[in-house]
Coordinates of N, CA, C and O in Angstrom, one line a residue:
X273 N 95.8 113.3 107.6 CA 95.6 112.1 106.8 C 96.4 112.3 105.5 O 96.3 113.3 104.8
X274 N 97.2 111.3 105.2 CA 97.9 111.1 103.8 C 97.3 111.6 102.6 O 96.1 111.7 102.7
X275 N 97.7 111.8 101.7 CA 96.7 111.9 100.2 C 96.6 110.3 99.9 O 97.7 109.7 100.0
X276 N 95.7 109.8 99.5 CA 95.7 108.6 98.5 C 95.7 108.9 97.0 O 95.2 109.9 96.4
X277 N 96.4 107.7 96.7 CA 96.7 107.9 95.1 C 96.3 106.7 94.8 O 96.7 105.8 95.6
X278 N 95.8 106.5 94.1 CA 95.5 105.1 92.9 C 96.6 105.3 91.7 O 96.8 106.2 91.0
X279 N 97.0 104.0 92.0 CA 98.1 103.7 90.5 C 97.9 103.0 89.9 O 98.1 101.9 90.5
X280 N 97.5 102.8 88.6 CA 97.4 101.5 87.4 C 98.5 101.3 86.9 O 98.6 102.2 86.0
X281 N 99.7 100.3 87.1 CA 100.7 100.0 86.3 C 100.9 98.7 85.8 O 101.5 98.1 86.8
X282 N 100.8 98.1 85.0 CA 100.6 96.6 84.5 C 102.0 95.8 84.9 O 102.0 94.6 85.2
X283 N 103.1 96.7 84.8 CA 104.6 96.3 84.7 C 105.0 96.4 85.9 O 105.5 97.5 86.2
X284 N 104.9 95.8 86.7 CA 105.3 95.2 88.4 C 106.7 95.2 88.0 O 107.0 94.1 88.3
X285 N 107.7 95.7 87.5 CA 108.9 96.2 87.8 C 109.2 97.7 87.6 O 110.3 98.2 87.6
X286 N 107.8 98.5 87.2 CA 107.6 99.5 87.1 C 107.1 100.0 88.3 O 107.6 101.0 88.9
X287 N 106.0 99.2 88.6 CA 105.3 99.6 89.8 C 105.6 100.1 91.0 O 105.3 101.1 91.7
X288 N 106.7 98.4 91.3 CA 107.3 98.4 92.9 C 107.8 100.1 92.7 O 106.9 100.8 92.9
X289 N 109.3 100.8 92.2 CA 109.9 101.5 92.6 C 108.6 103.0 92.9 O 108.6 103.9 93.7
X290 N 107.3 102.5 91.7 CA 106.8 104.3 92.0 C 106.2 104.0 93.6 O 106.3 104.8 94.5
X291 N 105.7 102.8 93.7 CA 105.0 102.9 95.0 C 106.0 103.0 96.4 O 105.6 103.4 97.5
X292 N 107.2 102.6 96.0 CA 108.2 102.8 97.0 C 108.4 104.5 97.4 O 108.5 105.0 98.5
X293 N 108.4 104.9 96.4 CA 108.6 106.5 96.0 C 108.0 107.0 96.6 O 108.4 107.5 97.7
X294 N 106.4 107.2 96.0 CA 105.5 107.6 96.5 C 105.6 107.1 98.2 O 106.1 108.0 98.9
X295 N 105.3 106.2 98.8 CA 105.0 105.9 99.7 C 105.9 106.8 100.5 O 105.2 107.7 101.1
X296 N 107.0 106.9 100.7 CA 108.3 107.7 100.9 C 107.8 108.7 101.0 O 107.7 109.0 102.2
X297 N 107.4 109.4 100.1 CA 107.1 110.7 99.8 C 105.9 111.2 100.9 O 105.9 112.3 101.5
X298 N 105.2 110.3 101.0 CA 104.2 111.1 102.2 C 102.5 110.5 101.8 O 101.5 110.6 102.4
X299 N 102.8 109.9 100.8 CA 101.3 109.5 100.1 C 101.0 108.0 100.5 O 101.8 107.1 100.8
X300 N 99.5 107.9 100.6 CA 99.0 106.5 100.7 C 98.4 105.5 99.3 O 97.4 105.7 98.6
X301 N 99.4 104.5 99.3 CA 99.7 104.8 97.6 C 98.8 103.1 97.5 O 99.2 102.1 98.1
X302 N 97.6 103.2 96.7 CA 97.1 101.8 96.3 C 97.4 101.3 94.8 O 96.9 102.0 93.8
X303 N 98.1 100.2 94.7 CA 98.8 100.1 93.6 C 97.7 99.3 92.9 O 96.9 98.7 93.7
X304 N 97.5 99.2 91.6 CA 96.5 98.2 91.0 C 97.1 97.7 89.5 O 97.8 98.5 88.9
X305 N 96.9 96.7 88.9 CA 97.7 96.5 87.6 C 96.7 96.6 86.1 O 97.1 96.6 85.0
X306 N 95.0 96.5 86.4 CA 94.3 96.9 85.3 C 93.2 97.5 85.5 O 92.8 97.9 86.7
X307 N 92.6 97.7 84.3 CA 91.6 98.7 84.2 C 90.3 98.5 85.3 O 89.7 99.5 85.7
X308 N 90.1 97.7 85.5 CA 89.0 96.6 86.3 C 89.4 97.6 87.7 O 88.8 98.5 88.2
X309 N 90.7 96.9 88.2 CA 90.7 97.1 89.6 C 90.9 98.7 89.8 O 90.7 99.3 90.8
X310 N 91.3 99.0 88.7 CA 91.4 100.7 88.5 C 89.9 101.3 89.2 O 89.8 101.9 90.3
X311 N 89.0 100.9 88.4 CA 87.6 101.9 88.6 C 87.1 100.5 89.7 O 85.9 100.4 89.8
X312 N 87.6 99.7 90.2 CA 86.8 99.1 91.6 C 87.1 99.8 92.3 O 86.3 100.7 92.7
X313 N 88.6 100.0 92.9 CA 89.4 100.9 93.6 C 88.9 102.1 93.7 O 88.2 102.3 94.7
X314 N 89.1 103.0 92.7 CA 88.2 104.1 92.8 C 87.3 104.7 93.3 O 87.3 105.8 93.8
X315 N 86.1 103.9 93.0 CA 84.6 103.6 94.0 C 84.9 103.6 95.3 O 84.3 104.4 96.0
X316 N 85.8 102.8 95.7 CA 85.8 102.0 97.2 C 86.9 103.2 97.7 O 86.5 103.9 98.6
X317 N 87.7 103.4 97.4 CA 88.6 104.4 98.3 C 88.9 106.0 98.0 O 89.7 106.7 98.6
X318 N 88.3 106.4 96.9 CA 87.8 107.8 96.2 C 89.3 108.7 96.9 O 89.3 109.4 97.9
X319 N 90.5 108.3 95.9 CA 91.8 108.7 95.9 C 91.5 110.2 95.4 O 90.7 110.6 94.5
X320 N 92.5 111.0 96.3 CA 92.9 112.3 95.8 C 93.3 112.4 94.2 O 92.8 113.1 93.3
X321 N 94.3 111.7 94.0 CA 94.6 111.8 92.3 C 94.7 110.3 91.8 O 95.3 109.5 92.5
X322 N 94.3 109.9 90.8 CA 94.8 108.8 89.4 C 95.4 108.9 88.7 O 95.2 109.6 87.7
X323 N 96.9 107.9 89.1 CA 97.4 107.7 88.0 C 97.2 106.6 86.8 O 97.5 105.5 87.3
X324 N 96.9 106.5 85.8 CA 96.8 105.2 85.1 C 98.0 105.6 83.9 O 98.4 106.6 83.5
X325 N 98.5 103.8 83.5 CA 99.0 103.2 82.6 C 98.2 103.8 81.0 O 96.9 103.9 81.1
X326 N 98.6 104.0 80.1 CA 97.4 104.3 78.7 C 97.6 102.6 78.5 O 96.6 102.1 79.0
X327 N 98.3 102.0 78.2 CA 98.7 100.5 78.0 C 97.8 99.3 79.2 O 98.2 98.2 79.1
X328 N 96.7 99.4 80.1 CA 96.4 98.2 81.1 C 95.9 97.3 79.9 O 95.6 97.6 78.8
X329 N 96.0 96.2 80.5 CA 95.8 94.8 79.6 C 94.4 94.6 79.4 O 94.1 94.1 78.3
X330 N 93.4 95.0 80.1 CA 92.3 94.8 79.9 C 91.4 95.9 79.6 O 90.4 95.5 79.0
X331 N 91.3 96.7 79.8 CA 91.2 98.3 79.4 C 91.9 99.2 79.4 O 92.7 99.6 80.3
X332 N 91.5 100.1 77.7 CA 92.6 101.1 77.5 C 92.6 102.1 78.9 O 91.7 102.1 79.7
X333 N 93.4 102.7 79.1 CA 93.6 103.7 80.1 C 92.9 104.9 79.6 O 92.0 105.3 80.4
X334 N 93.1 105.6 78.4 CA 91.8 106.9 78.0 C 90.8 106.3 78.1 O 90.1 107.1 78.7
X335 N 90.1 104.8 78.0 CA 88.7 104.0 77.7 C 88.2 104.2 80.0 O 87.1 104.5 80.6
X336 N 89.2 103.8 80.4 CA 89.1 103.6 82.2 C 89.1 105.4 82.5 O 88.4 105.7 83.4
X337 N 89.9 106.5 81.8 CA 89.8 107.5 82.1 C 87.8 108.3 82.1 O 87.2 109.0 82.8
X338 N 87.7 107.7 80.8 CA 86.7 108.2 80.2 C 85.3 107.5 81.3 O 84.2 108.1 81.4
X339 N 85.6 106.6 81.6 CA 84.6 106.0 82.3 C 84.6 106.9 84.1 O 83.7 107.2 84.7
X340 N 85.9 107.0 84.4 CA 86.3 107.4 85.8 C 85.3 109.1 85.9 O 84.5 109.7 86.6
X341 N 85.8 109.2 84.6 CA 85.1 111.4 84.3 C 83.6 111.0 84.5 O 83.1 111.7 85.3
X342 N 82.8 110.0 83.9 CA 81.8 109.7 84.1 C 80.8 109.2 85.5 O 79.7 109.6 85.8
X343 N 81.5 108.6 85.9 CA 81.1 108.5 87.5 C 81.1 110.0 88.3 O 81.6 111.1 88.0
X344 N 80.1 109.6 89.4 CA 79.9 110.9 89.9 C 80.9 111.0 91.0 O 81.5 112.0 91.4
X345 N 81.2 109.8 91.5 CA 82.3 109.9 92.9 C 83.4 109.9 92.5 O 84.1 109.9 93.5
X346 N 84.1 109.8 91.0 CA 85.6 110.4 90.3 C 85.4 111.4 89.4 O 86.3 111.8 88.6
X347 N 84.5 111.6 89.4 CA 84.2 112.8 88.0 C 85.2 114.4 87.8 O 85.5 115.2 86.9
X348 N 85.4 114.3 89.1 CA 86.6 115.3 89.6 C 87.9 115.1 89.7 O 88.8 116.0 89.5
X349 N 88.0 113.8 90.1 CA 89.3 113.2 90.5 C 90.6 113.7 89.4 O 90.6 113.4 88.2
X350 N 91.5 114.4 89.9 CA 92.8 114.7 89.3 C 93.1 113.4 88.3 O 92.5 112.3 88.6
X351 N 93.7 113.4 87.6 CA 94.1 111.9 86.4 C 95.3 112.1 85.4 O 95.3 112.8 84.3
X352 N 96.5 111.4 85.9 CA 97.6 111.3 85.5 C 97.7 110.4 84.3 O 98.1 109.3 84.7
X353 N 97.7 110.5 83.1 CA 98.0 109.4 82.3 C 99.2 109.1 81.6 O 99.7 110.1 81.1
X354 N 100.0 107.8 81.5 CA 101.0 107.5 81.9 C 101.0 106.8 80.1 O 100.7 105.7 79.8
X355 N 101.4 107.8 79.4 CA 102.1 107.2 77.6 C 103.8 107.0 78.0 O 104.6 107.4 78.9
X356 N 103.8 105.7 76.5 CA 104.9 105.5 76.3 C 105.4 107.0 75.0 O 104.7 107.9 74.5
X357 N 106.5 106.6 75.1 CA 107.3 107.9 73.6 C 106.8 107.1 72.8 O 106.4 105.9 73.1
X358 N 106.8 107.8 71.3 CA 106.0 107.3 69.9 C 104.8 106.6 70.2 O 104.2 105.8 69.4
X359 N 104.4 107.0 71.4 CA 103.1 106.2 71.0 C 101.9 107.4 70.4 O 101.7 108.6 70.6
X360 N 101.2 106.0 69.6 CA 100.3 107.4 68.8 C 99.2 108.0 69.6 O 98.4 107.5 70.4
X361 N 99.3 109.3 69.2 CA 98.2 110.1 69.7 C 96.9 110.1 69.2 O 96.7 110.1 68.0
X362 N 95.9 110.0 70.2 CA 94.5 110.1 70.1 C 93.8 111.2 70.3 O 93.9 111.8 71.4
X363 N 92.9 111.4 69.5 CA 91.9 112.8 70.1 C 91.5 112.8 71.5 O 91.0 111.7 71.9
X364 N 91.6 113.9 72.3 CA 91.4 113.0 74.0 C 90.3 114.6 73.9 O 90.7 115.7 73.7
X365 N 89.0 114.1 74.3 CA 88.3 115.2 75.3 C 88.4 115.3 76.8 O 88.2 114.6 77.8
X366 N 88.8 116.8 76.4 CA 88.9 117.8 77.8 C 87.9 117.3 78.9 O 88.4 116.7 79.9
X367 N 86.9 117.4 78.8 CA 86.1 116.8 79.6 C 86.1 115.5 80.0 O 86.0 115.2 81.2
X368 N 86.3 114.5 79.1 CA 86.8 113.3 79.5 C 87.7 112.4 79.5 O 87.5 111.2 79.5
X369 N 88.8 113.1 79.5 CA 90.2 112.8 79.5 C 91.4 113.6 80.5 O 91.1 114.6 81.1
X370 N 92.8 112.9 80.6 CA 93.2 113.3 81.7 C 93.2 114.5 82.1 O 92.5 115.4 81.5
X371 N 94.0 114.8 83.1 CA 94.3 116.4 83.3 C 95.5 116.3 82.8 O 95.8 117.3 82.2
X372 N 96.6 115.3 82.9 CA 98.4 115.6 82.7 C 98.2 114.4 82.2 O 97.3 113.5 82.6
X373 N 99.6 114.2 80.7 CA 99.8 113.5 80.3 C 101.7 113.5 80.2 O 102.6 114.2 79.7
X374 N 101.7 112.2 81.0 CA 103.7 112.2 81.5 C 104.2 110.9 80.5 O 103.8 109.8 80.6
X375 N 105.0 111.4 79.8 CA 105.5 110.7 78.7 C 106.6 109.7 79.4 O 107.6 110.4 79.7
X376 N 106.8 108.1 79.7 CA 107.5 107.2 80.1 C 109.0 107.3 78.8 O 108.8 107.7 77.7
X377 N 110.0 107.0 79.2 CA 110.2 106.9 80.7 C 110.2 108.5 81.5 O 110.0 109.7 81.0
X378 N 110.4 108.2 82.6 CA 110.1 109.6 83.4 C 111.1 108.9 84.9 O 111.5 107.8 85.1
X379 N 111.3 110.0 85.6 CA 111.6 110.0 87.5 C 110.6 109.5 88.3 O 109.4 109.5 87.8
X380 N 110.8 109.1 89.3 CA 109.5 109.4 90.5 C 109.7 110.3 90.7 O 108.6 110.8 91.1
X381 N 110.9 111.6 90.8 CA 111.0 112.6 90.8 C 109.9 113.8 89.9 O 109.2 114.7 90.3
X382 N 110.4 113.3 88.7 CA 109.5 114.2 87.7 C 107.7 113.9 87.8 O 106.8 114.6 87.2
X383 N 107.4 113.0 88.3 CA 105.8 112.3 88.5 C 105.7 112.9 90.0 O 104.7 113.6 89.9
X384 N 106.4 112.9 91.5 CA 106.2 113.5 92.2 C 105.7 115.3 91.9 O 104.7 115.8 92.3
X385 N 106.6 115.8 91.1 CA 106.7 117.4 90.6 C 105.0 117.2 89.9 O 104.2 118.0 90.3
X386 N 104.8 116.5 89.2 CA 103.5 116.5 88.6 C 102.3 115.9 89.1 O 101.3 115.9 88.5
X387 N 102.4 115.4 90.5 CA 101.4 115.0 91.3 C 101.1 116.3 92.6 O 100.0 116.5 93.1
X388 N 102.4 117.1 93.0 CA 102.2 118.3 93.9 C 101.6 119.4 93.0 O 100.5 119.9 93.4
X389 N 102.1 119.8 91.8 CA 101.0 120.4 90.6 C 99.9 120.4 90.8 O 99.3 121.5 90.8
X390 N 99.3 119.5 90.9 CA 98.2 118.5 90.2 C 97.2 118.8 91.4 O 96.1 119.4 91.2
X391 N 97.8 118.3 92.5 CA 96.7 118.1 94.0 C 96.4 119.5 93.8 O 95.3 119.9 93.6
X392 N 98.0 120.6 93.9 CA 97.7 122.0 94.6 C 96.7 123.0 93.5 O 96.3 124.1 93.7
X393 N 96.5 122.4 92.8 CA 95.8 122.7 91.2 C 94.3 122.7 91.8 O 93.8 123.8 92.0
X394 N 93.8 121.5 92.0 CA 92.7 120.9 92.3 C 92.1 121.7 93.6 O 91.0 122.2 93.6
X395 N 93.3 121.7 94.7 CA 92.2 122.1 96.0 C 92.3 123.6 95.8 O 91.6 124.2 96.6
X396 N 93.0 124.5 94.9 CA 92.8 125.5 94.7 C 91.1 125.8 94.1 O 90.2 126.5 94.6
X397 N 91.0 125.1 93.2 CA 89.9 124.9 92.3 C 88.5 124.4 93.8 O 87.5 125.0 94.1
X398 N 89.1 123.3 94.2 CA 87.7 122.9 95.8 C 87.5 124.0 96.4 O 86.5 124.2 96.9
X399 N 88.3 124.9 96.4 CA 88.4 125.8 97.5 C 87.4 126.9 96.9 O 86.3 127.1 97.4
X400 N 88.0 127.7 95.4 CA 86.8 128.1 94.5 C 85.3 128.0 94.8 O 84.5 128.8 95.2
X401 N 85.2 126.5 94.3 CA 84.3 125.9 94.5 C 83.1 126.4 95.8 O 82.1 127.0 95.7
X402 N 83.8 125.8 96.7 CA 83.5 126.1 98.0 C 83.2 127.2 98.6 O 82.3 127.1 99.5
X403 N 83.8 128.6 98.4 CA 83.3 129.5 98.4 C 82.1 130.2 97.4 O 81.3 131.1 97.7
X404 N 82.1 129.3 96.1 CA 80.5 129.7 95.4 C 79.5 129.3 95.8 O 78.4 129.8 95.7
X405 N 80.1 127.9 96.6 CA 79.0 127.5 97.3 C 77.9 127.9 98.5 O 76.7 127.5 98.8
X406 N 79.1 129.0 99.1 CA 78.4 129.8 100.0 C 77.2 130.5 100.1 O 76.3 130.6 100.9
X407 N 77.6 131.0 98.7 CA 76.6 132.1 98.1 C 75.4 131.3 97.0 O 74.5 131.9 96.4
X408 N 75.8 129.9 97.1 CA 74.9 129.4 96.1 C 73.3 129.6 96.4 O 72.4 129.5 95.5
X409 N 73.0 129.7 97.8 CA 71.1 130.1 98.4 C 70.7 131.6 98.5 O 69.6 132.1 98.9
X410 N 72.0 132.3 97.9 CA 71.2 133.5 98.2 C 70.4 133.9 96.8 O 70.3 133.4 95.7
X411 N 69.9 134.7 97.4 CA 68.5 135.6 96.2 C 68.9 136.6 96.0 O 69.3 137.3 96.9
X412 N 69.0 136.9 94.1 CA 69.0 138.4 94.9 C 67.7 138.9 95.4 O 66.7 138.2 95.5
X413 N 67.8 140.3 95.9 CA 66.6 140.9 96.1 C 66.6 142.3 95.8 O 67.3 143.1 96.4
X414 N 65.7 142.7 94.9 CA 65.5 143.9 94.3 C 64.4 144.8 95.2 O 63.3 144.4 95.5
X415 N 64.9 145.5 95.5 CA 63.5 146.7 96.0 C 62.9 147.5 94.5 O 63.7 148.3 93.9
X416 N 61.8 147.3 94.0 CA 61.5 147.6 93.0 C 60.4 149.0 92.9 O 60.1 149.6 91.9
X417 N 59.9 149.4 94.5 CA 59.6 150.3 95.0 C 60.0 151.2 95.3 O 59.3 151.9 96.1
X418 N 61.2 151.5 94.8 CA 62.1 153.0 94.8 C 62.5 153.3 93.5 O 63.2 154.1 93.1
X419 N 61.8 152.4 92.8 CA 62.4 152.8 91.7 C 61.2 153.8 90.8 O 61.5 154.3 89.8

């Protein structure tokens, strides 16, 4: 199965070329243009990574990031956030803010390089995960009768 990506980009002459890209590329790419359809999307098809716009028309992109960290079914989700140059910087928490921040303009090239990062980042991290999980029912067990 493909990776799915969620994309928030307001600028539909921005959009078309990444979703062309991406799609190309090997990904199942659901394109969205605001904050709204961002975290409906999300719920409903729980994409490998998010990219969002910081600029959507109806909610900020850190404001839809911070909400996505908060849910339990994106709370993990990789999160690409997509600034313009000179745009001003905001205090962003670690915990609820993106993972990568890609300064526009940019490649689909240089956003592909930062989406293969990104995934291989993550399931390194699932995989972690997954193996603690193994061990997460055992006990220890002390023999305290030899001692």
């Amino acid at each position: 199965m493909e990776p799915r990506i969620l994309i928030a980009e307001p600028d539909a002459d921005l959009l078309k070329p990444l979703v062309s890209s991406l799609s190309a590329g090997g990904y199942a790419v659901i394109p969205v243009a605001t904050g709204l359809e961002t975290l409906k999307q999300a719920r409903a098809f729980l994409p490998e990574i998010i990219i969002l716009d910081s600029r959507l028309p109806d909610i900020d992109g850190l404001a839809v990031c911070d909400i996505l960290r908060r849910l339990p079914s994106t709370a993990t989700t990789p999160i690409i956030l997509m600034t313009w140059s000179g745009q001003a910087a905001r205090p962003v928490s670690a915990e609820t803010g993106p993972d990568i921040c890609l300064t526009k303009p940019f490649t689909p090239g240089e956003l592909a390089e930062r989406i293969v990062e990104t995934l291989s980042r993550w399931r390194e991290i699932r995989l972690d995960r997954a193996t603690l999980d193994q061990f997460a029912d055992l006990e220890p067990r002390i023999d305290c009768s030899e001692v």
